[in-house]
Amino acid sequence: MGEMYVSGSAKHDVRIVDFDLQFACPANQSLLRGMERVAARAIPVGCRNGGCGVCKIEVLSGSYEKGRMSRACVSAEEEENGVALACKVFPQGDLTVRVLGKMGRKLAPAHTPAAR
Amino acid sequence: MGMSGVLRPGHAAIKVLDLDEAVHFYTNVLGMLETGRDSFGRVYFKAWDERDHNSLVLRQSDRAGLDFFGFKVRDEASLDKLESNLRAWGISTERVAAGEMLATGERVRFESPSGHLLELYAEKKHVGTPMGNRNPDPWPQGLKGIAPIRMDHSFLAGGDVAKTEKLFTEVLDFYVTERILLDDGVTSAAVFLSCSTKSHDIAFGLHPEPGRLHHVSYRLESWEQVLRAADIMSMNKVSIDIAPTRHGVTRGATVYAFDPSGNRFETFSGGYETYPDAEPIEWTFEEMGSAVFFHERNVDPLFFETTT
Ligand code: FES
Ligand SMILES: [Fe+2]
């Protein structure tokens, strides 16, 4: 029942700059999951487990807790400077974040056809 | 018997961010059988119908991704011959001592042009199936989770797919079963290769970074089992990438999901049988969506970008 809105789990506002997107995210839910719940697509969604790095963000302001993230995606120095993986960021207050992504969608759209 | 040289995919060695969590996942959710632990702390698994000691090796690391992927060859003579052929082709090789991996003989290790560490080996301890070899039951009772039959193939992403294809066809005696072309109509975005009668034993796809793991695939017996796999994933809150569907390539049925460290895996059934004399099937750039997901007829670029 980890994803239910347990009473007592505070919600915080998450604002994603450059996307004009703001949503409420419970403190016990990852920022990425919070975004998926409102069906928004600002941050790319990959593994959701801290391994692939496509959901990389920079937290510009606000406090958060972090889960375990692959060092191949976020260096120790980056981590100290507020860079994190959105699937492993749990808001502890209102957050303002910027999408970094992993490789700026280099493969898209040149390598894949558009939807029909 | 026609099969010589490389027999099949033998082991995938995977890095995980939390070993205990990964062991729980691979044991109880994917349903692999633990077969041992070594002095480096690596944990070994096999699927229930596999007879060799291991096909999956987990290692705790600060990053996710592939350590190496190994193929079993017919015998020591094949191993020696393939090694000298690799060297003659300009690929440097090294020998990893027997016993470095539990129950596994000497391995010939090399790096593919795609940037992956690959291995060949001839010997791995026969531990058999839970049903045994005399008057066996069709399957063992008491399996946990999804319980695939075997580790089936891997899709590796990286650079120089063309040269990697040449290496596999010219040196390792694989044959191309299918390819997906880029918009130039010539370059392969992805190539599917077989060393058996399976629709693929390994596949390579273009990626801006070398040495990436796209997925390791585990074989199930039916479409029904693929649906059941997805049920078990949702019951266990597993991060599902692609819900049950069919591939155009190979015609196999599939679910993609991620292990707790973000390594993608596939549970897969079907795929046609083929032979080395078959002409490769080609998918044009315009039909790449159908090639990958036959019902959706579209593939999100994130499906290729997301790797470990
Ligand atoms: S989605 Fe893969 S690291 Fe967050
Ligand atoms: Fe696959």
XYZ file of C-alpha atoms and ligand atoms in Angstrom:
429
model
C 0.000 0.000 0.000
C 3.114 2.167 -0.270
C 1.559 4.503 -2.791
C -1.735 5.197 -1.055
C -2.237 8.640 0.347
C -1.695 7.721 3.951
C -3.040 10.303 6.305
C -0.205 12.293 7.762
C 1.841 12.188 4.561
C 2.196 15.873 3.812
C 1.920 17.081 0.226
C 4.328 19.601 -1.180
C 4.185 21.709 -4.297
C 6.679 20.841 -7.003
C 7.343 23.394 -9.706
C 9.241 22.456 -12.855
C 10.795 25.489 -14.486
C 10.774 25.745 -18.291
C 7.617 23.607 -18.349
C 5.063 25.779 -16.620
C 4.123 22.736 -14.561
C 3.231 22.583 -10.906
C 1.784 19.658 -8.990
C 1.325 18.451 -5.439
C 3.514 15.533 -4.427
C 3.128 13.559 -1.178
C 6.319 13.365 0.888
C 6.295 9.572 0.701
C 6.177 9.509 -3.088
C 8.971 10.206 -5.533
C 8.815 13.436 -7.469
C 8.754 11.399 -10.697
C 5.819 9.278 -9.502
C 4.051 12.449 -8.400
C 4.452 13.821 -11.916
C 3.263 10.557 -13.517
C 0.165 10.671 -11.289
C -0.919 13.950 -12.860
C -0.167 12.531 -16.328
C 2.475 15.157 -17.059
C 5.532 14.433 -19.192
C 8.005 17.164 -18.311
C 10.658 14.863 -16.825
C 11.497 11.806 -18.961
C 10.393 8.578 -17.248
C 12.740 5.614 -17.478
C 13.416 2.849 -14.961
C 11.914 4.670 -11.953
C 14.574 2.907 -9.855
C 17.601 5.201 -9.835
C 19.606 3.286 -12.445
C 19.179 4.791 -15.905
C 19.525 8.524 -15.321
C 16.948 9.759 -17.822
C 14.998 11.536 -15.051
C 17.965 13.673 -13.966
C 17.043 17.038 -12.462
C 18.586 19.938 -10.612
C 16.822 21.059 -7.471
C 16.927 24.853 -7.472
C 15.247 25.298 -4.106
C 13.531 23.346 -1.372
C 14.374 20.390 0.845
C 14.101 16.743 -0.060
C 15.213 13.267 0.872
C 17.070 11.057 -1.551
C 17.007 7.356 -2.291
C 19.916 5.405 -3.716
C 21.080 6.567 -7.146
C 23.530 5.029 -9.628
C 26.890 6.836 -9.534
C 27.074 6.406 -13.294
C 24.206 8.913 -13.480
C 24.964 11.404 -10.691
C 28.522 12.091 -9.478
C 29.220 12.834 -5.809
C 29.991 16.433 -6.740
C 26.758 16.808 -8.688
C 24.827 15.270 -5.826
C 26.251 17.855 -3.426
C 25.135 20.585 -5.790
C 21.502 19.565 -5.885
C 21.575 17.284 -8.907
C 19.460 14.184 -8.411
C 17.274 11.591 -10.087
C 13.608 12.566 -9.862
C 12.596 8.952 -9.213
C 14.697 9.065 -6.030
C 13.726 12.526 -4.758
C 11.104 12.706 -2.000
C 9.905 16.263 -1.315
C 10.152 17.492 2.293
C 8.984 20.969 1.375
C 7.961 22.884 -1.726
C 10.479 22.284 -4.520
C 11.552 24.122 -7.628
C 13.430 21.918 -10.081
C 14.905 22.024 -13.560
C 14.974 19.081 -15.983
C 18.474 17.987 -17.019
C 17.696 14.636 -18.648
C 20.487 12.290 -19.408
C 21.582 12.977 -22.911
C 19.224 15.610 -24.195
C 17.232 13.009 -26.153
C 19.983 12.682 -28.746
C 18.335 9.726 -30.427
C 15.018 11.458 -30.790
C 13.402 12.123 -33.102
C 15.953 11.301 -35.806
C 16.033 7.591 -35.034
C 12.380 6.920 -34.559
C 9.328 7.665 -36.663
C 6.645 9.942 -35.317
C 3.384 8.471 -34.078
C 0.936 7.668 -36.837
C 24.442 -32.753 -34.646
C 24.789 -29.456 -36.431
C 25.531 -27.156 -33.549
C 29.168 -26.314 -33.015
C 31.135 -23.277 -31.940
C 28.917 -20.985 -29.866
C 25.942 -22.888 -28.387
C 23.908 -20.258 -26.563
C 23.869 -17.261 -24.228
C 25.309 -18.604 -20.984
C 25.450 -15.886 -18.369
C 24.549 -12.269 -17.752
C 26.541 -10.581 -14.984
C 24.672 -7.558 -13.685
C 25.550 -4.743 -11.295
C 22.953 -3.891 -8.678
C 22.716 -1.030 -6.203
C 21.501 -3.130 -3.253
C 22.349 -6.820 -3.260
C 19.782 -7.989 -0.680
C 16.968 -6.193 -2.456
C 18.115 -7.603 -5.794
C 18.383 -11.153 -4.448
C 14.858 -10.861 -3.047
C 13.599 -9.589 -6.392
C 15.335 -12.166 -8.595
C 14.349 -14.995 -6.220
C 10.775 -14.190 -5.279
C 9.476 -12.015 -8.105
C 11.364 -13.170 -11.204
C 11.623 -16.649 -9.692
C 15.213 -17.633 -10.443
C 16.858 -20.308 -8.286
C 19.896 -19.240 -6.236
C 22.789 -21.638 -6.826
C 25.650 -20.089 -4.895
C 27.629 -17.142 -3.540
C 31.342 -16.515 -4.039
C 34.113 -14.846 -2.060
C 33.586 -11.587 -3.979
C 30.024 -11.481 -2.677
C 28.483 -12.265 -6.054
C 25.222 -14.219 -6.059
C 24.518 -16.845 -8.738
C 21.175 -17.943 -10.174
C 19.772 -20.266 -12.771
C 16.287 -20.689 -14.216
C 14.500 -23.926 -13.400
C 14.912 -25.638 -16.769
C 18.566 -24.720 -17.179
C 21.032 -27.476 -16.456
C 24.243 -25.527 -15.966
C 25.106 -23.978 -12.612
C 24.301 -20.351 -13.420
C 22.939 -17.944 -15.996
C 22.674 -14.784 -13.893
C 25.296 -13.293 -11.600
C 24.566 -10.271 -9.402
C 27.228 -7.987 -7.969
C 26.727 -5.073 -5.593
C 28.051 -1.808 -7.022
C 27.501 1.930 -6.791
C 26.082 1.811 -10.312
C 23.659 -0.306 -12.313
C 24.425 -1.958 -15.656
C 26.149 -4.898 -17.253
C 29.425 -6.359 -15.981
C 29.740 -8.875 -18.801
C 27.742 -11.290 -20.932
C 28.954 -14.827 -21.683
C 28.261 -17.480 -24.315
C 28.776 -21.192 -23.875
C 30.733 -22.911 -26.657
C 30.691 -26.589 -27.586
C 34.050 -27.676 -26.143
C 37.603 -26.581 -25.313
C 38.717 -27.033 -28.919
C 35.987 -24.602 -30.039
C 37.096 -22.168 -27.355
C 40.723 -22.243 -28.533
C 39.704 -21.908 -32.167
C 37.299 -19.020 -31.535
C 39.934 -17.240 -29.476
C 42.523 -17.472 -32.232
C 39.940 -16.377 -34.793
C 39.067 -13.352 -32.641
C 42.749 -12.406 -32.450
C 43.251 -12.898 -36.166
C 40.320 -10.526 -36.715
C 42.057 -7.902 -34.563
C 40.199 -8.335 -31.291
C 42.425 -8.709 -28.243
C 41.395 -11.386 -25.770
C 42.316 -12.377 -22.260
C 41.755 -15.552 -20.302
C 39.914 -15.431 -16.997
C 40.964 -18.358 -14.812
C 38.697 -21.343 -14.244
C 36.889 -20.960 -10.935
C 36.935 -17.144 -10.984
C 33.210 -17.566 -11.488
C 31.696 -20.359 -9.403
C 31.425 -23.709 -11.178
C 32.700 -22.182 -14.412
C 35.754 -23.070 -16.483
C 38.257 -20.785 -18.129
C 36.705 -17.857 -19.984
C 37.936 -15.988 -23.031
C 37.063 -12.349 -22.526
C 37.028 -9.583 -25.133
C 35.450 -6.224 -25.773
C 33.002 -5.895 -28.643
C 33.092 -2.855 -30.951
C 29.836 -1.859 -29.197
C 31.813 -1.479 -25.968
C 30.556 -4.552 -24.101
C 32.641 -7.083 -22.213
C 31.800 -10.455 -23.736
C 33.002 -13.924 -22.831
C 33.189 -17.420 -24.244
C 33.571 -20.526 -22.096
C 33.285 -24.252 -22.645
C 32.805 -25.634 -19.148
C 30.181 -25.021 -16.512
C 29.139 -27.499 -13.860
C 26.057 -29.525 -14.767
C 23.715 -29.232 -11.797
C 20.589 -30.355 -13.647
C 16.980 -29.364 -13.166
C 14.826 -29.940 -10.065
C 12.981 -32.646 -12.057
C 16.125 -34.657 -12.719
C 17.104 -36.561 -15.832
C 15.317 -39.843 -15.224
C 11.541 -40.019 -15.652
C 11.259 -36.248 -15.073
C 8.102 -34.339 -14.243
C 7.288 -31.692 -16.873
C 7.986 -28.889 -14.423
C 8.901 -28.572 -10.764
C 6.290 -27.766 -8.106
C 6.863 -24.983 -5.600
C 8.403 -22.418 -7.950
C 8.202 -18.782 -6.908
C 7.139 -15.740 -8.889
C 7.352 -15.560 -12.671
C 9.716 -18.555 -12.921
C 11.070 -18.353 -16.479
C 12.398 -21.436 -18.252
C 15.762 -19.951 -19.126
C 17.747 -16.827 -19.742
C 17.039 -16.387 -23.442
C 18.939 -13.441 -24.911
C 20.154 -9.919 -24.294
C 19.854 -6.648 -26.169
C 23.007 -4.577 -25.841
C 23.176 -0.925 -26.835
C 26.246 0.974 -27.909
C 28.289 2.233 -30.801
C 29.401 0.559 -34.011
C 26.569 -1.901 -34.480
C 27.840 -2.590 -38.039
C 31.279 -3.764 -36.896
C 29.750 -5.735 -34.027
C 27.493 -7.487 -36.532
C 30.539 -8.360 -38.655
C 32.342 -9.728 -35.619
C 29.402 -11.943 -34.718
C 28.798 -13.219 -38.238
C 32.409 -13.530 -39.458
C 34.138 -14.757 -36.305
C 31.522 -16.209 -33.959
C 29.421 -17.774 -36.754
C 26.119 -16.161 -35.814
C 23.646 -15.245 -38.582
C 21.418 -12.178 -38.889
C 17.713 -12.959 -38.505
C 16.319 -9.419 -38.607
C 17.402 -5.814 -38.776
C 15.765 -2.421 -38.299
C 17.100 0.252 -40.627
C 17.731 3.942 -40.092
C 16.248 6.531 -42.416
C 19.234 6.251 -44.758
C 17.862 2.804 -45.651
C 21.284 1.212 -45.156
C 22.514 1.592 -41.585
C 21.144 -0.806 -39.003
C 19.606 0.863 -35.953
C 19.314 -2.631 -34.492
C 20.432 -6.077 -35.575
C 19.201 -9.443 -34.276
C 21.575 -12.406 -34.395
C 21.167 -16.132 -33.822
C 23.665 -18.936 -33.173
C 20.897 -21.531 -32.995
C 17.377 -21.976 -34.351
C 16.058 -19.247 -32.023
C 14.856 -16.012 -33.604
C 17.661 -14.280 -31.701
C 20.336 -15.118 -29.173
C 21.728 -11.585 -28.978
C 20.807 -8.196 -30.400
C 22.642 -4.901 -30.711
C 21.230 -1.411 -31.078
C 22.721 2.024 -31.664
C 23.191 4.183 -28.601
C 25.232 7.361 -28.090
C 27.143 5.730 -25.211
C 29.082 2.447 -25.496
C 28.574 -0.634 -23.351
C 24.966 -0.063 -22.305
C 22.531 -2.738 -21.188
C 19.111 -2.445 -22.795
C 17.712 -5.695 -21.423
C 18.256 -9.288 -20.442
C 15.384 -11.521 -21.528
C 13.946 -14.572 -19.811
C 11.912 -17.169 -21.692
C 8.355 -18.208 -20.808
C 6.346 -20.978 -22.435
C 3.264 -19.089 -23.593
C 1.449 -15.794 -24.065
C -0.666 -16.796 -21.054
C 2.530 -16.935 -19.007
C 3.508 -13.487 -20.286
C 0.193 -12.092 -18.991
C 0.753 -13.884 -15.693
C 4.252 -12.366 -15.510
C 2.766 -8.879 -15.844
C 0.190 -9.731 -13.136
C 2.990 -10.769 -10.798
C 4.904 -7.583 -11.604
C 1.927 -5.395 -10.689
C 1.168 -7.453 -7.557
C 4.739 -6.696 -6.475
C 4.724 -3.026 -7.600
C 7.498 -3.705 -10.104
C 8.282 -0.791 -12.417
C 6.779 -1.942 -15.739
C 8.144 -0.342 -18.890
C 5.937 -1.918 -21.570
C 2.773 -3.867 -20.726
C 2.136 -7.177 -22.533
C 2.262 -6.904 -26.313
C 3.828 -8.507 -29.390
C 7.034 -7.605 -31.183
C 7.018 -7.327 -34.970
C 10.661 -8.421 -34.848
C 10.761 -12.147 -33.902
C 6.909 -12.172 -33.462
C 7.535 -12.854 -29.765
C 5.221 -11.766 -26.940
C 6.765 -9.540 -24.323
C 6.612 -7.536 -21.106
C 9.446 -5.159 -20.216
C 10.139 -4.091 -16.667
C 12.982 -2.933 -14.456
C 14.753 -4.648 -11.593
C 15.064 -2.643 -8.340
C 18.323 -1.075 -9.600
C 16.806 0.040 -12.900
C 18.253 -2.716 -15.108
C 15.646 -3.555 -17.724
C 14.572 -7.159 -18.156
C 12.074 -8.837 -20.455
C 9.851 -11.855 -20.018
C 9.326 -13.240 -23.470
C 7.569 -16.106 -25.207
C 7.414 -17.388 -28.744
C 9.526 -16.106 -31.554
C 9.754 -18.282 -34.649
C 12.257 -21.039 -35.286
C 14.748 -20.376 -38.023
C 17.882 -21.714 -39.721
C 21.165 -20.183 -40.820
C 20.190 -20.254 -44.507
C 17.215 -17.886 -43.977
C 17.525 -14.441 -45.574
C 17.364 -11.679 -42.944
C 14.035 -9.903 -42.397
C 14.275 -6.121 -42.750
C 12.165 -3.419 -41.138
C 12.236 0.014 -42.703
C 12.705 3.163 -40.689
C 9.058 4.144 -41.293
C 7.887 0.861 -39.755
C 10.252 0.912 -36.786
C 7.261 1.361 -34.474
C 5.620 -1.829 -35.760
C 8.936 -3.648 -35.682
C 9.337 -3.011 -31.989
C 5.707 -2.994 -30.777
C 3.391 -4.500 -33.349
C 0.118 -3.303 -31.790
C 1.144 0.165 -30.628
C 2.897 0.735 -33.996
C 4.970 3.401 -32.350
C 8.023 3.390 -30.146
C 8.901 6.163 -27.733
C 12.556 7.214 -28.200
C 12.870 6.800 -24.430
C 12.574 3.044 -24.943
C 15.996 3.119 -26.635
C 17.533 5.849 -24.499
C 16.689 4.203 -21.212
C 19.559 1.830 -20.501
C 21.930 1.106 -17.635
S 13.893 6.942 -14.214
Fe 15.770 5.792 -14.299
S 16.972 6.865 -12.878
Fe 15.008 7.799 -12.615
Fe 14.342 -9.027 -26.099
